[in-house]
mmCIF file of C-alpha atoms in Angstrom:
data_model
loop_
_atom_site.group_PDB
_atom_site.id
_atom_site.type_symbol
_atom_site.label_atom_id
_atom_site.label_comp_id
_atom_site.label_asym_id
_atom_site.label_seq_id
_atom_site.Cartn_x
_atom_site.Cartn_y
_atom_site.Cartn_z
ATOM 1 C CA MET A 17 -65.884 -48.484 6.257
ATOM 2 C CA PHE A 18 -64.965 -45.613 3.999
ATOM 3 C CA GLY A 19 -65.411 -43.127 6.848
ATOM 4 C CA THR A 20 -63.138 -45.160 9.142
ATOM 5 C CA ARG A 21 -60.420 -45.331 6.474
ATOM 6 C CA LEU A 22 -60.666 -41.589 5.895
ATOM 7 C CA LYS A 23 -60.282 -40.879 9.632
ATOM 8 C CA ILE A 24 -57.222 -43.142 9.855
ATOM 9 C CA ARG A 25 -55.614 -41.417 6.868
ATOM 10 C CA GLN A 26 -56.360 -37.992 8.330
ATOM 11 C CA TRP A 27 -54.937 -39.070 11.710
ATOM 12 C CA TRP A 28 -51.737 -40.298 10.042
ATOM 13 C CA SER A 29 -51.435 -37.110 8.003
ATOM 14 C CA ASN A 30 -51.734 -35.011 11.158
ATOM 15 C CA ILE A 31 -48.944 -37.006 12.814
ATOM 16 C CA LYS A 32 -46.632 -36.495 9.822
ATOM 17 C CA LEU A 33 -47.508 -32.803 9.655
ATOM 18 C CA ARG A 34 -46.783 -32.390 13.381
ATOM 19 C CA LYS A 35 -43.400 -34.069 13.002
ATOM 20 C CA ASN A 36 -42.517 -31.830 10.065
ATOM 21 C CA LYS A 37 -43.416 -28.746 12.082
ATOM 22 C CA GLU A 38 -41.280 -29.904 14.990
ATOM 23 C CA THR A 39 -38.377 -30.612 12.662
ATOM 24 C CA THR A 40 -38.678 -27.183 11.071
ATOM 25 C CA ALA A 41 -39.125 -25.302 14.340
ATOM 26 C CA ASN A 42 -36.394 -27.139 16.231
ATOM 27 C CA GLN A 43 -33.441 -27.203 13.893
ATOM 28 C CA VAL A 44 -30.727 -29.675 14.635
ATOM 29 C CA ARG A 45 -28.235 -28.065 16.956
ATOM 30 C CA ASP A 46 -25.067 -29.606 18.202
ATOM 31 C CA ASN A 47 -24.494 -28.318 21.705
ATOM 32 C CA SER A 48 -21.201 -30.132 22.059
ATOM 33 C CA VAL A 49 -18.523 -27.840 23.492
ATOM 34 C CA VAL A 50 -15.880 -29.361 21.235
ATOM 35 C CA SER A 51 -17.965 -28.736 18.116
ATOM 36 C CA LEU A 52 -18.745 -25.144 19.104
ATOM 37 C CA VAL A 53 -15.085 -24.383 19.823
ATOM 38 C CA THR A 54 -13.965 -26.038 16.583
ATOM 39 C CA TRP A 55 -16.522 -24.172 14.482
ATOM 40 C CA SER A 56 -15.648 -20.825 16.119
ATOM 41 C CA PHE A 57 -11.935 -21.459 15.581
ATOM 42 C CA LEU A 58 -12.497 -22.262 11.893
ATOM 43 C CA LYS A 59 -14.509 -19.089 11.356
ATOM 44 C CA ILE A 60 -11.900 -16.935 13.083
ATOM 45 C CA ALA A 61 -9.079 -18.637 11.159
ATOM 46 C CA ILE A 62 -10.795 -18.017 7.810
ATOM 47 C CA LEU A 63 -11.445 -14.357 8.664
ATOM 48 C CA VAL A 64 -7.849 -13.860 9.824
ATOM 49 C CA LEU A 65 -6.545 -15.510 6.650
ATOM 50 C CA PHE A 66 -8.548 -13.248 4.346
ATOM 51 C CA ALA A 67 -7.665 -10.184 6.435
ATOM 52 C CA ALA A 68 -3.973 -11.071 6.198
ATOM 53 C CA ILE A 69 -4.195 -11.534 2.426
ATOM 54 C CA VAL A 70 -5.767 -8.090 2.053
ATOM 55 C CA LEU A 71 -3.815 -6.143 4.675
ATOM 56 C CA PHE A 72 -0.322 -7.668 4.473
ATOM 57 C CA PRO A 73 0.684 -5.949 1.183
ATOM 58 C CA PHE A 74 -0.475 -2.603 2.579
ATOM 59 C CA PHE A 75 1.424 -2.959 5.857
ATOM 60 C CA TYR A 76 4.478 -4.237 3.995
ATOM 61 C CA MET A 77 4.363 -1.143 1.803
ATOM 62 C CA LEU A 78 4.234 1.030 4.939
ATOM 63 C CA THR A 79 7.238 -0.688 6.491
ATOM 64 C CA ILE A 80 9.289 -0.461 3.289
ATOM 65 C CA SER A 81 8.464 3.252 3.034
ATOM 66 C CA VAL A 82 10.330 3.980 6.291
ATOM 67 C CA MET A 83 13.277 1.629 5.741
ATOM 68 C CA PRO A 84 16.811 2.974 5.265
ATOM 69 C CA LYS A 85 18.100 2.807 1.693
ATOM 70 C CA SER A 86 20.621 0.106 2.556
ATOM 71 C CA GLN A 87 17.955 -2.186 3.979
ATOM 72 C CA ALA A 88 15.602 -1.484 1.055
ATOM 73 C CA GLU A 89 18.331 -2.468 -1.417
ATOM 74 C CA GLU A 90 18.905 -5.731 0.471
ATOM 75 C CA LEU A 91 15.276 -6.752 -0.118
ATOM 76 C CA GLN A 92 16.285 -8.098 -3.527
ATOM 77 C CA SER A 93 18.430 -10.783 -1.886
ATOM 78 C CA HIS A 94 16.594 -11.558 1.354
ATOM 79 C CA PHE A 95 13.236 -10.770 2.918
ATOM 80 C CA SER A 96 12.856 -8.411 5.863
ATOM 81 C CA PHE A 97 9.637 -6.982 7.221
ATOM 82 C CA TRP A 98 10.559 -4.665 10.092
ATOM 83 C CA PRO A 99 12.729 -1.591 9.403
ATOM 84 C CA LYS A 100 16.053 -1.361 11.217
ATOM 85 C CA SER A 101 15.453 2.357 11.703
ATOM 86 C CA TRP A 102 12.470 4.558 10.919
ATOM 87 C CA GLU A 103 13.449 6.970 8.150
ATOM 88 C CA TRP A 104 10.572 9.467 7.921
ATOM 89 C CA GLN A 105 12.800 11.558 5.674
ATOM 90 C CA ASN A 106 11.793 9.183 2.873
ATOM 91 C CA TYR A 107 8.397 10.891 2.668
ATOM 92 C CA ILE A 108 9.970 14.314 2.292
ATOM 93 C CA GLU A 109 12.289 13.005 -0.407
ATOM 94 C CA ALA A 110 9.377 11.300 -2.164
ATOM 95 C CA ALA A 111 7.284 14.497 -2.053
ATOM 96 C CA GLN A 112 10.097 16.404 -3.730
ATOM 97 C CA GLY A 113 10.063 13.903 -6.600
ATOM 98 C CA SER A 114 12.792 13.410 -9.162
ATOM 99 C CA LYS A 115 14.969 16.156 -10.627
ATOM 100 C CA ASP A 116 12.651 16.625 -13.599
ATOM 101 C CA SER A 117 9.493 16.494 -11.479
ATOM 102 C CA LYS A 118 7.509 19.475 -10.184
ATOM 103 C CA GLY A 119 6.812 17.726 -6.904
ATOM 104 C CA TYR A 120 3.961 16.093 -5.067
ATOM 105 C CA TRP A 121 1.776 19.147 -4.525
ATOM 106 C CA TYR A 122 1.753 20.142 -8.177
ATOM 107 C CA ALA A 123 0.697 16.603 -9.118
ATOM 108 C CA PHE A 124 -1.899 16.647 -6.334
ATOM 109 C CA TRP A 125 -3.593 19.866 -7.456
ATOM 110 C CA LEU A 126 -3.462 18.832 -11.105
ATOM 111 C CA THR A 127 -5.100 15.508 -10.266
ATOM 112 C CA PHE A 128 -7.628 17.179 -7.960
ATOM 113 C CA ALA A 129 -8.624 19.621 -10.705
ATOM 114 C CA ASN A 130 -8.949 16.698 -13.120
ATOM 115 C CA VAL A 131 -11.224 14.843 -10.678
ATOM 116 C CA ILE A 132 -13.526 17.847 -10.108
ATOM 117 C CA PHE A 133 -13.705 18.708 -13.806
ATOM 118 C CA SER A 134 -14.385 15.067 -14.735
ATOM 119 C CA ILE A 135 -17.136 14.692 -12.125
ATOM 120 C CA VAL A 136 -19.013 17.841 -13.152
ATOM 121 C CA LEU A 137 -18.733 17.207 -16.867
ATOM 122 C CA LYS A 138 -19.466 13.474 -16.726
ATOM 123 C CA ILE A 139 -22.566 13.888 -14.557
ATOM 124 C CA PHE A 140 -23.870 16.648 -16.825
ATOM 125 C CA VAL A 141 -23.366 14.656 -20.037
ATOM 126 C CA THR A 142 -24.347 11.171 -18.856
ATOM 127 C CA MET A 143 -27.359 12.337 -16.839
ATOM 128 C CA LEU A 144 -28.829 14.206 -19.808
ATOM 129 C CA CYS A 145 -28.041 11.259 -22.077
ATOM 130 C CA GLY A 146 -29.646 8.780 -19.687
ATOM 131 C CA TYR A 147 -32.721 10.980 -19.283
ATOM 132 C CA ALA A 148 -33.118 11.394 -23.038
ATOM 133 C CA PHE A 149 -33.004 7.638 -23.597
ATOM 134 C CA SER A 150 -35.403 7.017 -20.709
ATOM 135 C CA LEU A 151 -38.151 8.897 -22.569
ATOM 136 C CA LYS A 152 -40.517 6.443 -24.184
ATOM 137 C CA LYS A 153 -40.947 7.602 -27.752
ATOM 138 C CA TRP A 154 -38.727 9.455 -30.174
ATOM 139 C CA ARG A 155 -37.500 8.533 -33.616
ATOM 140 C CA GLY A 156 -34.255 6.563 -33.842
ATOM 141 C CA LYS A 157 -34.014 5.941 -30.109
ATOM 142 C CA GLU A 158 -33.554 2.167 -30.237
ATOM 143 C CA VAL A 159 -31.072 2.307 -33.125
ATOM 144 C CA MET A 160 -28.894 4.919 -31.421
ATOM 145 C CA TRP A 161 -29.041 3.184 -28.055
ATOM 146 C CA GLY A 162 -28.121 -0.151 -29.607
ATOM 147 C CA PHE A 163 -25.127 1.497 -31.276
ATOM 148 C CA PHE A 164 -24.007 3.096 -28.002
ATOM 149 C CA ILE A 165 -24.364 -0.169 -26.081
ATOM 150 C CA SER A 166 -22.277 -1.961 -28.708
ATOM 151 C CA LEU A 167 -19.421 0.445 -27.929
ATOM 152 C CA LEU A 168 -19.151 -1.060 -24.443
ATOM 153 C CA VAL A 169 -17.420 -4.133 -25.876
ATOM 154 C CA LEU A 170 -14.524 -2.031 -27.191
ATOM 155 C CA PRO A 171 -11.511 -1.910 -24.849
ATOM 156 C CA GLU A 172 -10.199 1.472 -23.796
ATOM 157 C CA VAL A 173 -6.864 0.836 -25.513
ATOM 158 C CA ALA A 174 -8.600 0.448 -28.888
ATOM 159 C CA LEU A 175 -9.842 4.043 -28.691
ATOM 160 C CA LEU A 176 -6.571 5.652 -27.609
ATOM 161 C CA PHE A 177 -5.142 6.186 -31.093
ATOM 162 C CA GLY A 178 -8.183 8.108 -32.341
ATOM 163 C CA GLN A 179 -8.440 10.150 -29.147
ATOM 164 C CA TYR A 180 -4.733 10.959 -29.204
ATOM 165 C CA LYS A 181 -4.882 12.028 -32.849
ATOM 166 C CA VAL A 182 -7.821 14.373 -32.188
ATOM 167 C CA VAL A 183 -6.175 15.945 -29.123
ATOM 168 C CA ILE A 184 -2.841 16.444 -30.879
ATOM 169 C CA SER A 185 -4.630 18.062 -33.839
ATOM 170 C CA LEU A 186 -6.378 20.474 -31.465
ATOM 171 C CA ASP A 187 -3.086 21.210 -29.733
ATOM 172 C CA ASN A 188 -1.348 21.952 -33.037
ATOM 173 C CA GLN A 189 -4.058 24.450 -33.976
ATOM 174 C CA PHE A 190 -4.914 26.069 -30.621
ATOM 175 C CA ASP A 191 -2.032 25.127 -28.253
ATOM 176 C CA VAL A 192 -4.503 23.776 -25.712
ATOM 177 C CA LEU A 193 -1.878 21.769 -23.816
ATOM 178 C CA LYS A 194 0.159 24.856 -22.979
ATOM 179 C CA SER A 195 -2.381 26.092 -20.433
ATOM 180 C CA PHE A 196 -3.313 24.417 -17.155
ATOM 181 C CA MET A 197 -7.064 24.336 -17.850
ATOM 182 C CA GLY A 198 -6.481 23.189 -21.409
ATOM 183 C CA ALA A 199 -4.446 20.264 -20.128
ATOM 184 C CA ILE A 200 -7.185 19.370 -17.635
ATOM 185 C CA ALA A 201 -9.818 19.511 -20.362
ATOM 186 C CA MET A 202 -7.799 17.267 -22.668
ATOM 187 C CA ILE A 203 -7.420 14.645 -19.925
ATOM 188 C CA ALA A 204 -11.112 14.551 -19.070
ATOM 189 C CA LEU A 205 -13.018 15.269 -22.293
ATOM 190 C CA PRO A 206 -12.411 11.943 -24.091
ATOM 191 C CA PHE A 207 -14.015 10.044 -21.201
ATOM 192 C CA VAL A 208 -16.964 12.216 -20.135
ATOM 193 C CA ALA A 209 -19.425 10.484 -22.482
ATOM 194 C CA SER A 210 -19.486 7.222 -20.520
ATOM 195 C CA ILE A 211 -22.043 4.782 -21.926
ATOM 196 C CA PHE A 212 -21.952 2.753 -18.721
ATOM 197 C CA ASN A 213 -22.880 5.765 -16.584
ATOM 198 C CA ALA A 214 -25.553 6.785 -19.085
ATOM 199 C CA LEU A 215 -26.992 3.275 -18.769
ATOM 200 C CA MET A 216 -27.095 3.650 -14.978
ATOM 201 C CA PHE A 217 -28.947 6.966 -15.248
ATOM 202 C CA ARG A 218 -31.332 5.591 -17.867
ATOM 203 C CA ASN A 219 -32.300 2.674 -15.610
ATOM 204 C CA ALA A 220 -32.720 5.040 -12.653
ATOM 205 C CA PHE A 221 -34.966 7.447 -14.577
ATOM 206 C CA GLU A 222 -37.041 4.584 -15.995
ATOM 207 C CA ALA A 223 -37.584 3.232 -12.469
ATOM 208 C CA ILE A 224 -39.394 6.414 -11.375
ATOM 209 C CA PRO A 225 -43.059 5.417 -10.918
ATOM 210 C CA GLY A 226 -45.436 6.706 -13.570
ATOM 211 C CA ARG A 227 -47.799 8.151 -10.958
ATOM 212 C CA ILE A 228 -45.079 10.591 -9.876
ATOM 213 C CA LYS A 229 -44.716 11.813 -13.449
ATOM 214 C CA GLU A 230 -48.483 12.237 -13.732
ATOM 215 C CA VAL A 231 -48.703 14.216 -10.486
ATOM 216 C CA ALA A 232 -45.776 16.381 -11.592
ATOM 217 C CA MET A 233 -47.493 17.131 -14.898
ATOM 218 C CA VAL A 234 -50.673 18.134 -13.068
ATOM 219 C CA ASP A 235 -48.629 20.525 -10.917
ATOM 220 C CA GLY A 236 -47.001 22.020 -14.012
ATOM 221 C CA ALA A 237 -43.594 20.332 -13.640
ATOM 222 C CA VAL A 238 -42.876 19.277 -17.222
ATOM 223 C CA ASN A 239 -39.786 19.016 -19.416
ATOM 224 C CA ALA A 240 -36.773 20.773 -17.836
ATOM 225 C CA LYS A 241 -38.678 21.667 -14.666
ATOM 226 C CA TYR A 242 -39.559 18.017 -14.106
ATOM 227 C CA LEU A 243 -35.969 16.933 -14.764
ATOM 228 C CA PHE A 244 -34.266 19.375 -12.408
ATOM 229 C CA LYS A 245 -36.851 19.558 -9.614
ATOM 230 C CA ILE A 246 -38.329 16.045 -9.559
ATOM 231 C CA ALA A 247 -36.232 13.489 -11.424
ATOM 232 C CA MET A 248 -32.695 14.546 -10.483
ATOM 233 C CA PRO A 249 -33.281 14.500 -6.689
ATOM 234 C CA MET A 250 -34.876 11.053 -7.000
ATOM 235 C CA VAL A 251 -31.837 9.535 -8.728
ATOM 236 C CA GLN A 252 -29.402 10.879 -6.131
ATOM 237 C CA PRO A 253 -28.063 7.383 -5.232
ATOM 238 C CA THR A 254 -27.106 6.855 -8.871
ATOM 239 C CA THR A 255 -25.498 10.290 -8.995
ATOM 240 C CA LEU A 256 -23.417 9.535 -5.903
ATOM 241 C CA THR A 257 -22.374 6.193 -7.380
ATOM 242 C CA VAL A 258 -21.223 7.914 -10.571
ATOM 243 C CA VAL A 259 -19.308 10.461 -8.479
ATOM 244 C CA ILE A 260 -17.510 7.661 -6.623
ATOM 245 C CA LEU A 261 -16.645 5.725 -9.787
ATOM 246 C CA THR A 262 -15.483 8.871 -11.585
ATOM 247 C CA THR A 263 -13.353 9.958 -8.633
ATOM 248 C CA LEU A 264 -11.558 6.620 -8.449
ATOM 249 C CA ALA A 265 -11.087 6.370 -12.214
ATOM 250 C CA SER A 266 -9.771 9.926 -12.555
ATOM 251 C CA TRP A 267 -7.468 9.674 -9.554
ATOM 252 C CA ASN A 268 -5.937 6.354 -10.661
ATOM 253 C CA SER A 269 -5.780 6.970 -14.425
ATOM 254 C CA TYR A 270 -2.329 6.426 -15.896
ATOM 255 C CA LEU A 271 -2.257 5.284 -19.520
ATOM 256 C CA TRP A 272 -3.984 8.277 -21.143
ATOM 257 C CA PRO A 273 -2.219 11.015 -19.097
ATOM 258 C CA ALA A 274 1.157 9.311 -19.596
ATOM 259 C CA LEU A 275 0.563 9.120 -23.348
ATOM 260 C CA LEU A 276 -0.741 12.675 -23.602
ATOM 261 C CA PHE A 277 1.727 14.492 -21.347
ATOM 262 C CA THR A 278 5.004 12.886 -22.370
ATOM 263 C CA GLY A 279 7.489 15.748 -22.557
ATOM 264 C CA LYS A 280 4.785 18.348 -21.784
ATOM 265 C CA GLY A 281 5.722 18.964 -18.117
ATOM 266 C CA TYR A 282 2.370 17.888 -16.642
ATOM 267 C CA GLU A 283 2.250 15.067 -14.101
ATOM 268 C CA ILE A 284 -0.860 13.733 -12.450
ATOM 269 C CA MET A 285 -0.484 11.463 -9.435
ATOM 270 C CA SER A 286 -0.039 8.151 -11.233
ATOM 271 C CA VAL A 287 2.526 9.574 -13.677
ATOM 272 C CA TRP A 288 4.333 11.339 -10.828
ATOM 273 C CA LEU A 289 4.465 8.087 -8.844
ATOM 274 C CA PHE A 290 6.068 6.288 -11.787
ATOM 275 C CA GLU A 291 9.016 8.699 -11.622
ATOM 276 C CA VAL A 292 9.379 8.793 -7.831
ATOM 277 C CA GLY A 293 12.426 6.977 -6.506
ATOM 278 C CA ARG A 294 14.154 6.741 -9.899
ATOM 279 C CA GLU A 295 17.754 7.904 -10.021
ATOM 280 C CA ASN A 296 19.947 8.044 -13.125
ATOM 281 C CA ILE A 297 23.650 7.549 -12.437
ATOM 282 C CA ASP A 298 25.960 7.237 -15.466
ATOM 283 C CA ASN A 299 23.017 6.313 -17.721
ATOM 284 C CA VAL A 300 22.029 3.558 -15.289
ATOM 285 C CA THR A 301 18.583 3.831 -13.700
ATOM 286 C CA ARG A 302 18.279 2.830 -10.062
ATOM 287 C CA ILE A 303 14.949 2.548 -8.287
ATOM 288 C CA HIS A 304 14.888 3.152 -4.538
ATOM 289 C CA GLN A 305 12.044 0.988 -3.293
ATOM 290 C CA ASN A 306 11.683 2.832 0.014
ATOM 291 C CA ILE A 307 11.184 6.174 -1.762
ATOM 292 C CA LYS A 308 8.828 4.540 -4.270
ATOM 293 C CA MET A 309 6.690 3.053 -1.472
ATOM 294 C CA ALA A 310 6.661 6.378 0.391
ATOM 295 C CA GLY A 311 5.372 8.019 -2.786
ATOM 296 C CA ALA A 312 2.708 5.305 -3.112
ATOM 297 C CA VAL A 313 1.516 6.044 0.432
ATOM 298 C CA LEU A 314 1.291 9.752 -0.407
ATOM 299 C CA VAL A 315 -0.805 8.944 -3.482
ATOM 300 C CA ILE A 316 -3.156 6.644 -1.563
ATOM 301 C CA LEU A 317 -3.536 8.946 1.446
ATOM 302 C CA PRO A 318 -6.003 11.497 -0.067
ATOM 303 C CA MET A 319 -8.350 8.732 -1.247
ATOM 304 C CA PHE A 320 -8.069 7.022 2.134
ATOM 305 C CA VAL A 321 -9.008 10.249 3.944
ATOM 306 C CA PHE A 322 -11.859 10.847 1.485
ATOM 307 C CA TYR A 323 -13.248 7.356 2.071
ATOM 308 C CA PHE A 324 -12.822 7.596 5.849
ATOM 309 C CA ILE A 325 -14.804 10.848 5.984
ATOM 310 C CA PHE A 326 -17.562 9.858 3.544
ATOM 311 C CA ARG A 327 -17.643 6.077 4.086
ATOM 312 C CA LYS A 328 -21.224 6.072 5.401
ATOM 313 C CA ARG A 329 -22.529 8.025 2.429
ATOM 314 C CA ILE A 330 -20.521 5.899 0.014
ATOM 315 C CA MET A 331 -21.853 2.610 1.384
ATOM 316 C CA SER A 332 -25.365 4.027 1.633
ATOM 317 C CA SER A 333 -25.375 5.219 -1.976
ATOM 318 C CA ILE A 334 -24.047 1.898 -3.269
ATOM 319 C CA SER A 335 -26.565 -0.130 -1.246
ATOM 320 C CA ARG A 336 -29.462 2.119 -2.336
ATOM 321 C CA GLN A 337 -28.456 2.082 -6.002
ATOM 322 C CA GLY A 338 -31.518 1.204 -8.064
ATOM 323 C CA SER A 339 -33.884 0.979 -5.088
ATOM 324 C CA ALA A 340 -33.963 4.404 -3.432
ATOM 325 C CA ILE A 341 -36.720 5.765 -5.632
ATOM 326 C CA LYS A 342 -39.155 2.970 -4.909
ATOM 327 C CA GLY A 343 -41.970 3.959 -2.606
#
């Protein structure tokens, strides 16, 4: 009797298991033409909607940049998208800047020098900092790291007064802001010791497998030799990520350069763009939106070209961040 009951239970369990397998293997599919068309239309509509939200402001900026001044001034009263005539002269006028400006190319090379200087200095400082804190044992490590991490909660604006006071004191003693390289250094130096980037490097160095360190020690690669020949090439995705973040931050920075260079004659891209299209007539400031938008396109263009050329490396480095050294 017991054997018969066991066989019946096993037979019923096999039936249920077979049904579950069939349900899992053959997922419910609606082959209705109406449902397929509706679902495809909804997906396309959602994608088009998000694409329009992202791309419309950019295309609108492009159209305004080639509008005649009369049409651009009428935008305050009524909306118009397509220019009545294509005024490419707006870009030449925008590149010349205002009367007190040194022009687009001066701002471009100043910003470019700031980006290069910031990248080199920030990678050097934050990589060494991250490597030092990735080492397992040294006195005061946890206390210092906890203090540095606590600084991440402070907003950038809260640090501006102290940074400005230090820079102005240096300028009063050594006239550092009178030279081109001194001005570049004063823009970049307050931000090279990035705790966030040091944290990225620390995590990358700590993720290097211990067996690699042991093999390197056997081969004589210790201390600086291990860092430069073994560790640094293995954290290349993190390095590229820091380069990308530093490039964008340096190129788009406005608050600190505007505060530091007021009345000094230096204009990086963001400060230059703020003055483009402004015209003072009888102590009344007028802003020509078409010239302003043309200047904005000129500011965006170098970053757009940079991304277009290096987009594969950029996406690869971001996707490999934190995982490239495994295996």
